[in-house]
Coordinates of C-alpha atoms and ligand atoms in Angstrom, one line a residue:
X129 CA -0.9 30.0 155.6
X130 CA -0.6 29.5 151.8
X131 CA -1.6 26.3 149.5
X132 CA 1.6 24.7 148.0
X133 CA 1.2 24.0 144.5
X134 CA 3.8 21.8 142.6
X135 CA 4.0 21.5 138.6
X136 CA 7.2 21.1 136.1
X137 CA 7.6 21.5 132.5
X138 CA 8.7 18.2 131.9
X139 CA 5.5 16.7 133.8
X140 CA 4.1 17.4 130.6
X141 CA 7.2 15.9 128.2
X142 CA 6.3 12.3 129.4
X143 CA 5.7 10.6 126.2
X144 CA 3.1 7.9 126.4
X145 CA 3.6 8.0 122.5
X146 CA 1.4 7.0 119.3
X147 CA -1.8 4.9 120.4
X148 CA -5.5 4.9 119.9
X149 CA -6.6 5.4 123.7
X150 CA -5.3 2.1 124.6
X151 CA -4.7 -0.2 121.4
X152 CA -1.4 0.4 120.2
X153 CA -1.7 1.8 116.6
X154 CA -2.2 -0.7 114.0
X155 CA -4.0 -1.3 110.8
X156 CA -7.6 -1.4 112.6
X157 CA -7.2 1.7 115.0
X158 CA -5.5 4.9 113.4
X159 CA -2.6 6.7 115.3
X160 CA -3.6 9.1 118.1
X161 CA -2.7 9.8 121.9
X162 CA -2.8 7.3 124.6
X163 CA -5.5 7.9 127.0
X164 CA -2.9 9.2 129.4
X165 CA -1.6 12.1 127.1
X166 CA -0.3 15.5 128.7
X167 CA -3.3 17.4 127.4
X168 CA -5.7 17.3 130.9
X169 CA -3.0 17.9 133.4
X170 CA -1.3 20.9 131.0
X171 CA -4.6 22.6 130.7
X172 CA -5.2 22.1 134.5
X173 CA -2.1 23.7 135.1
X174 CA -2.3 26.4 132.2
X175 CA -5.8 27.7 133.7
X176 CA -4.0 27.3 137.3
X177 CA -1.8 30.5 135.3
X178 CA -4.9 32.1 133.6
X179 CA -7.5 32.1 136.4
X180 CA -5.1 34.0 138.5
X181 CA -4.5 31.6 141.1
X182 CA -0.9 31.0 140.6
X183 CA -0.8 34.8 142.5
X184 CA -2.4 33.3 145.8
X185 CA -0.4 29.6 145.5
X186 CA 3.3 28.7 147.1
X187 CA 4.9 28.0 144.1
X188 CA 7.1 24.6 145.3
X189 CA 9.8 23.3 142.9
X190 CA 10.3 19.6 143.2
X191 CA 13.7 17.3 143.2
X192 CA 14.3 14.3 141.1
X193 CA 13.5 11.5 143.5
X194 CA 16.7 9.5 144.6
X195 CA 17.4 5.7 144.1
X196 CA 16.7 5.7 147.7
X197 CA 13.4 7.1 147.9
X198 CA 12.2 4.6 145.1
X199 CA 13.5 1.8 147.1
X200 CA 11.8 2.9 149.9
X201 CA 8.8 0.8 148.0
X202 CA 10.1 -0.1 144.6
X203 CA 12.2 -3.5 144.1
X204 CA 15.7 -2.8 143.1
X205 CA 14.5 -5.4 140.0
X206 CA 11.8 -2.5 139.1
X207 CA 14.1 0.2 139.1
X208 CA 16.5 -1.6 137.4
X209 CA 14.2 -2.4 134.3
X210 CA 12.8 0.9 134.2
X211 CA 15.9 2.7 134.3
X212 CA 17.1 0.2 131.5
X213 CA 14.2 0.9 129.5
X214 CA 14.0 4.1 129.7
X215 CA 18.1 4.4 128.3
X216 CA 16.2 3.1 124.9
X217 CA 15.6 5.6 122.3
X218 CA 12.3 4.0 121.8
X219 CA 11.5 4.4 125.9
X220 CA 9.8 1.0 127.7
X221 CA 6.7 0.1 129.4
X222 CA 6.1 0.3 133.0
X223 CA 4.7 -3.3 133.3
X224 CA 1.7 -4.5 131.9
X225 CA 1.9 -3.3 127.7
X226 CA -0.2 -0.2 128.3
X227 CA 2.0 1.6 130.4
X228 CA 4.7 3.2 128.0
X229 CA 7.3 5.9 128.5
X230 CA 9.7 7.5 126.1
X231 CA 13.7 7.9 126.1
X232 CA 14.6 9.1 130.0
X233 CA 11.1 8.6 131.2
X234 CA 12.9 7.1 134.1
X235 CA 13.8 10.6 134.8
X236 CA 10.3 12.0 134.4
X237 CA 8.8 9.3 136.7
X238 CA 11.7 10.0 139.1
X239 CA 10.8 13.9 138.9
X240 CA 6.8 13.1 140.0
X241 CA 8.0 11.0 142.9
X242 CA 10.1 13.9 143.9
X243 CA 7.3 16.1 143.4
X244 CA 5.0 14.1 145.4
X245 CA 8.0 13.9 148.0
X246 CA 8.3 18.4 148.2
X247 CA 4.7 18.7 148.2
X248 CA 4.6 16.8 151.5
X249 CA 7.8 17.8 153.2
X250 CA 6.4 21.6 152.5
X251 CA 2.9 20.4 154.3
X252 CA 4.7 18.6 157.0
X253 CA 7.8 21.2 157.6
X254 CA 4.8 23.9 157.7
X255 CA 6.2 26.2 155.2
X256 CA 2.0 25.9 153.4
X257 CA -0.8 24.3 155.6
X258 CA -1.9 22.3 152.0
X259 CA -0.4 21.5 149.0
X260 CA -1.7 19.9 145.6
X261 CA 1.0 18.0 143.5
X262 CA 0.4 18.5 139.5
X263 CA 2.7 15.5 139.2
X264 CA 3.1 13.1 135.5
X265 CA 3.3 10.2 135.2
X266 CA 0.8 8.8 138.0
X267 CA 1.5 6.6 140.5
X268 CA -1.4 4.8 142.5
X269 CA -1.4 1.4 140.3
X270 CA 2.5 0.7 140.6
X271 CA 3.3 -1.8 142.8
X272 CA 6.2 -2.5 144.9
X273 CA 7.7 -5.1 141.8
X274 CA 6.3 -3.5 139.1
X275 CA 4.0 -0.3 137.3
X276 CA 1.2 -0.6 136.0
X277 CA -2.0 1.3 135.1
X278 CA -0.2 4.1 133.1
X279 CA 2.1 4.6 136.3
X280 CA 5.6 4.1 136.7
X281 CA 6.4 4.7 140.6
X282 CA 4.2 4.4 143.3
X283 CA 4.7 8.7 144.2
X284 CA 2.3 9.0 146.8
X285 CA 3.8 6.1 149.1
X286 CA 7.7 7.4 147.9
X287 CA 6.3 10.7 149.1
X288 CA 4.9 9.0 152.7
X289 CA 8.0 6.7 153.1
X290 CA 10.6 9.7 152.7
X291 CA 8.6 11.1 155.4
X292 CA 8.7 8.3 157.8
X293 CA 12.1 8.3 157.0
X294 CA 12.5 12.0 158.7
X295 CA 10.3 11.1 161.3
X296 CA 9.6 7.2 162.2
X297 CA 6.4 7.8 164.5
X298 CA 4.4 9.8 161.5
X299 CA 0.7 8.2 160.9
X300 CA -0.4 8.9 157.4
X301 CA -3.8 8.4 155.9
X302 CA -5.0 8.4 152.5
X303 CA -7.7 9.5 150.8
X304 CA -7.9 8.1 147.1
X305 CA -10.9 9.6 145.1
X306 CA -9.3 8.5 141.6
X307 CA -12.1 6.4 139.8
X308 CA -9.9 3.2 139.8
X309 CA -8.9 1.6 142.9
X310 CA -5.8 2.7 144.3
X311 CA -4.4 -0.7 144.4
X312 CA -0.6 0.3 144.7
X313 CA -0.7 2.3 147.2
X314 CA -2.9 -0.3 149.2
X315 CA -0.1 -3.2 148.6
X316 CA 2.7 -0.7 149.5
X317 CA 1.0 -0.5 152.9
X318 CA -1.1 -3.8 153.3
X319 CA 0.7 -4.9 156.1
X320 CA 1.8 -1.6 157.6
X321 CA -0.7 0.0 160.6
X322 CA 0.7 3.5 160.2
X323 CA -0.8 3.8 157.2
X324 CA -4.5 3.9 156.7
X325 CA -5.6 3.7 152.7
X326 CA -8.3 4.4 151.8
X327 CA -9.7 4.3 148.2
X328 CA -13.2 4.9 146.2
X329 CA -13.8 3.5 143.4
X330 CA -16.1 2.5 140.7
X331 CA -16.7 -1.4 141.6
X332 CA -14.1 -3.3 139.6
X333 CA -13.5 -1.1 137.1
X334 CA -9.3 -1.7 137.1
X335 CA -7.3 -3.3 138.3
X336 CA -10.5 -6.2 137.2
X337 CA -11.5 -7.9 140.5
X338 CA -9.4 -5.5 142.9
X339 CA -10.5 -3.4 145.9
X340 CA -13.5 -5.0 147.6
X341 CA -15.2 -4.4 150.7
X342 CA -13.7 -7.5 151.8
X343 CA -9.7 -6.2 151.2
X344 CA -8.4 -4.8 154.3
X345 CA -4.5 -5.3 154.9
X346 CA -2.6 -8.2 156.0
X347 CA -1.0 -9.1 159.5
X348 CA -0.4 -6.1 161.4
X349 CA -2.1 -4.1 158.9
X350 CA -5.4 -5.7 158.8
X351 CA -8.5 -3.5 159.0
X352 CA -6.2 -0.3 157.8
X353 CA -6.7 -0.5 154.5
X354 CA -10.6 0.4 153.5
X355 CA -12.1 0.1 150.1
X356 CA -15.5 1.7 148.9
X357 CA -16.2 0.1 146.0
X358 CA -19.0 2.3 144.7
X359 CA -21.7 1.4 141.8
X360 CA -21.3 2.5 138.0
X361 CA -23.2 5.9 137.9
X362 CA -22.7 7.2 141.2
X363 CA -22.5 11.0 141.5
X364 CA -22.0 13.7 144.3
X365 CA -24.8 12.1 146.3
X366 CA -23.4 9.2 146.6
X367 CA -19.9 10.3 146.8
X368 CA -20.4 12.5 149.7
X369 CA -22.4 9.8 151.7
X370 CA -19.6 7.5 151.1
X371 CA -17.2 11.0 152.6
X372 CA -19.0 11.3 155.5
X373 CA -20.4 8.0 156.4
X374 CA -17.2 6.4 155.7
X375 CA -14.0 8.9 155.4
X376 CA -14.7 10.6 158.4
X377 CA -15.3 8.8 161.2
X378 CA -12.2 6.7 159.7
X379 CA -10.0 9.3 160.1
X380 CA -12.0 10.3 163.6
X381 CA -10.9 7.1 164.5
X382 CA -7.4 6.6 163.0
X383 CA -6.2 10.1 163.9
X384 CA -3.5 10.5 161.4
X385 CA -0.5 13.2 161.2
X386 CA -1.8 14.0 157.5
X387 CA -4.0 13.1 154.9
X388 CA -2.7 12.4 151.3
X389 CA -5.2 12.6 148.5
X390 CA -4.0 10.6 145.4
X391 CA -6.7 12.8 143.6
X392 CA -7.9 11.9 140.4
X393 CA -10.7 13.7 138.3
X394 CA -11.6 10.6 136.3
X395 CA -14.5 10.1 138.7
X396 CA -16.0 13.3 136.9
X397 CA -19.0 13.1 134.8
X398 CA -17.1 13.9 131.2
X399 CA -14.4 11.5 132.1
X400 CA -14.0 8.7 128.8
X401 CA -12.2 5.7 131.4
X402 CA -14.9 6.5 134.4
X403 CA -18.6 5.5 134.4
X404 CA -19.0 7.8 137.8
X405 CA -20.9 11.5 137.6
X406 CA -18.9 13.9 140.0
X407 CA -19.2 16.9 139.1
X408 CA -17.0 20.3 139.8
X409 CA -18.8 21.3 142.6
X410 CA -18.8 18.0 143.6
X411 CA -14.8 17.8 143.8
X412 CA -15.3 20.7 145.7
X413 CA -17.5 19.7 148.5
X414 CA -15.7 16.7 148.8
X415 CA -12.3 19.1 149.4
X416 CA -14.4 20.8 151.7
X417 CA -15.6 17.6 154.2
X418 CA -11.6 16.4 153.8
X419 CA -10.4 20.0 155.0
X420 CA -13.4 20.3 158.2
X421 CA -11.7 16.9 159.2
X422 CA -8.0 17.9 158.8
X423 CA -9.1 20.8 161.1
X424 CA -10.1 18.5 163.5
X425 CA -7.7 15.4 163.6
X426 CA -4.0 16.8 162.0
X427 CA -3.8 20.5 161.6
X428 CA -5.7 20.6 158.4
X429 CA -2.8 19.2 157.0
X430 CA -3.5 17.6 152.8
X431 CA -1.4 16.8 150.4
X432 CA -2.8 15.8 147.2
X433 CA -1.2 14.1 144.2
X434 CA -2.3 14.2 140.9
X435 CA -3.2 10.3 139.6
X436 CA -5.9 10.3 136.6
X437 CA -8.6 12.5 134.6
X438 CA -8.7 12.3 131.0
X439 CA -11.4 15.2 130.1
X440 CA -9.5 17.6 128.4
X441 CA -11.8 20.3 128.7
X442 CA -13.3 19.3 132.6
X443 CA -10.1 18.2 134.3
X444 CA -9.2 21.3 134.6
X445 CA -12.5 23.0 135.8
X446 CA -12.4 19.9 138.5
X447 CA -8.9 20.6 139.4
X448 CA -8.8 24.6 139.7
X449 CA -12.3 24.2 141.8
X450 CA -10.0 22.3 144.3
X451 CA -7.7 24.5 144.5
X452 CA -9.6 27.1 145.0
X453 CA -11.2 25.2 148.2
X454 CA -8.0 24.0 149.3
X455 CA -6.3 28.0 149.3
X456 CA -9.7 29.7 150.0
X457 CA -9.3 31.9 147.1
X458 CA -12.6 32.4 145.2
X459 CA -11.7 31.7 141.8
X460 CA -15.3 30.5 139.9
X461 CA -14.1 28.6 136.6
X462 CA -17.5 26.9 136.4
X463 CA -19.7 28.4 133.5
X464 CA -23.5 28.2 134.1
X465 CA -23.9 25.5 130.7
X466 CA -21.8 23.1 133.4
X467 CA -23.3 24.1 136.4
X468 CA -27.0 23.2 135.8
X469 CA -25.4 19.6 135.7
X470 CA -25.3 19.7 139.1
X471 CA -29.1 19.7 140.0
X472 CA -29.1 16.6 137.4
X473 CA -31.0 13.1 139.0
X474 CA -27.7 11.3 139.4
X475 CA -26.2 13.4 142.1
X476 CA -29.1 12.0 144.8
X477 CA -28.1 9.4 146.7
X478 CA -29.1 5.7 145.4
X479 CA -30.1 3.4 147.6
X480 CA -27.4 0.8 146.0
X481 CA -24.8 3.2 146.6
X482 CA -26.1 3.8 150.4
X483 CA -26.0 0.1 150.2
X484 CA -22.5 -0.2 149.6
X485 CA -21.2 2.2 152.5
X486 CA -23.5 0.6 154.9
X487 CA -21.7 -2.5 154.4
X488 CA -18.2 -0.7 154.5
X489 CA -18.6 0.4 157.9
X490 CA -19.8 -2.8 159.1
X491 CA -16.9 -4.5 157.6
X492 CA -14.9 -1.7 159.5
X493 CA -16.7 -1.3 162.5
X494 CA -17.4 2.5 161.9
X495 CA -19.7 4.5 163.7
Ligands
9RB644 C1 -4.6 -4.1 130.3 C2 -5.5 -3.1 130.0 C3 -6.5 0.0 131.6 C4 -5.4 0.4 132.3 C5 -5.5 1.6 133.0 C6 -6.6 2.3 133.1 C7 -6.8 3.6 133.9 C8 -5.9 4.0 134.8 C9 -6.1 5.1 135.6 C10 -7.7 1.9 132.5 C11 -7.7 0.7 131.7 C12 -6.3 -3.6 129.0 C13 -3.5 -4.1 131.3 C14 -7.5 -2.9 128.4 O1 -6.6 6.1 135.3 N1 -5.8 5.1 136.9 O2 -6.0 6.0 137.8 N2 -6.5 -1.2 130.9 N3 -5.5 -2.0 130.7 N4 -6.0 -4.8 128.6 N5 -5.0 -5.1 129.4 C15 -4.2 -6.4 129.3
ZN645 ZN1 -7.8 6.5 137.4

């Protein structure tokens, strides 16, 4: 079986507009992009096309997501304002003032949900055993009431609640390596015990003062949600500790249908938001542990969703190295000048960061 692969044209036509990174342009920072521009994503997907491994992918065309899929987790308040917004010439902001869109963003964020919601159907109906979601505008940060974080709709919980919707008894787990805590999707699910989320993170890096050890759902869901809130500087040492002392004998325990991966690459060591040191290879062995357990516990079935990564030039090298674990197709994008990065002193394990996943599984009881 084949690894679905999901991008559209007009992932790349969301306009986060004129900005210097985050500061709006003004008289003190000259007109640029917004951190979240199209560039990473379009060059990940361009060297998807050039490295050849479009050939070996299932191509998967995704569907505007429906007013009923958003409501699924959105307010009808949310989608109301973003729809309104978006019927502007000048576009809105999903929330918090550094979130923007552009004239019919609404549709654009309504196209990623929808993306996020084929990529899994296509894993769950069987028709790829995998499937990675080059999805635009992100999603992890928007909250049931509102976006946030450069994200409009929350696609990878749209994505899990149109599957529940097919099939009420489905257990989902996440899997969030983006290097800001995937606070969204947590909320979305807080209370919920069919869905397990869990995220790594830089330690309060954004949202400030969100995803502790100590956060762990509410009422019924309390103890499935797991944060790993890992130091500043941590690299593939530390992030594969925190995979296999952590992630896996979570998802031993929890057993779910499928894994979702809101997948990130700002955890990479070129990233300009992320203070983390993962590295291509890196991405790749953590692919690698996720797949040995989706072997054992659901199938091997993964769906990943694109959330952030803002190296132009890396992003891409992260993203195709995935891919190429996730389809078993030996594509090597990864010149030598950025492969001796990986024998660097950052990638050994800390012991801070072993700190940190000791006291996770206590918190969690994992053994
Ligand atoms: C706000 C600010 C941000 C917002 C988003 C990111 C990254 C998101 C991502 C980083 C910093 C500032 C709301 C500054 O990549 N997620 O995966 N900062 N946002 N000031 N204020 C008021
Ligand atoms: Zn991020």
């Amino acid at each position: 079986m084949t690894t679905g692969y999901v991008w559209h044209e007009l992932y790349g036509w969301h306009d986060t507009g004129t900005y210097a990174g985050l500061l709006p342009a003004s008289l003190t920072s000259q007109p640029y992009q917004h951190f979240e521009s199209p560039e990473s994503k379009q060059r990940f997907h361009s060297l998807v096309e050039v490295s050849g491994l479009m050939r070996h992918l299932t191509r998967i065309t995704p569907k505007f997501a429906t007013d009923e899929d958003i409501l699924r987790v959105h307010t009808p308040e949310h989608l109301a304002r973003i729809k309104a917004e978006s019927a502007h010439l000048k576009g809105g902001d999903a929330g918090d003032g550094t979130s923007p869109f552009g004239h019919q963003g609404f549709e654009i964020a309504a196209l990623a949900a929808g993306g996020s919601i084929a990529a899994l159907n296509a894993v769950l109906d069987g028709t790829v055993i995998n499937a990675y979601a080059l999805v635009r505008p992100p999603g992890h940060h928007a909250r049931p009431e509102t976006g946030m974080g450069f994200c409009i709709f929350a696609n990878a919980s749209i994505a899990i609640r149109h599957a529940q919707a097919n099939n009420p008894a489905l257990r989902v787990a996440t899997v969030d390596w983006d290097v800001h805590h995937g606070n969204g999707t947590q909320a979305a699910f807080a209370a919920d015990p069919s869905v397990l989320t869990i995220s790594l993170h830089q330690d309060d890096l954004f949202p400030r003062g969100s995803g502790a050890v100590s956060e762990r759902g509410e009422g019924d869901g309390d103890g499935f949600a797991i944060n790993v809130p890992l130091p500043a500087g941590t690299g593939n040492g530390g992030y594969l500790h925190a995979m296999r002392e952590v992630v896996v004998p979570a998802l031993r325990r929890f057993k779910p249908d499928v894994i979702v991966v809101p997948s990130g690459f700002d955890a990479s060591c070129y990233d300009p938001l992320g203070r983390m040191s993962v590295t291509a290879s890196g991405y790749r062995a953590m692919t690698r542990v996720l797949m040995d357990v989706a072997d054992e516990v659901c199938a091997g079935r993964i769906m990943m969703t694109h959330e952030g990564g803002y190296s132009p030039t890396y992003v891409p090298l992260c993203g195709v190295t995935v891919l190429s674990e996730m389809s078993g197709v030996d594509v090597d994008v990864v010149s030598e000048i950025y492969a001796g990065f990986d024998t660097m002193p950052e990638h050994t394990l800390k012991p801070w960061q072993a700190d940190v996943v000791q006291a996770v599984r206590q918190e969690h009881g994992l053994t």
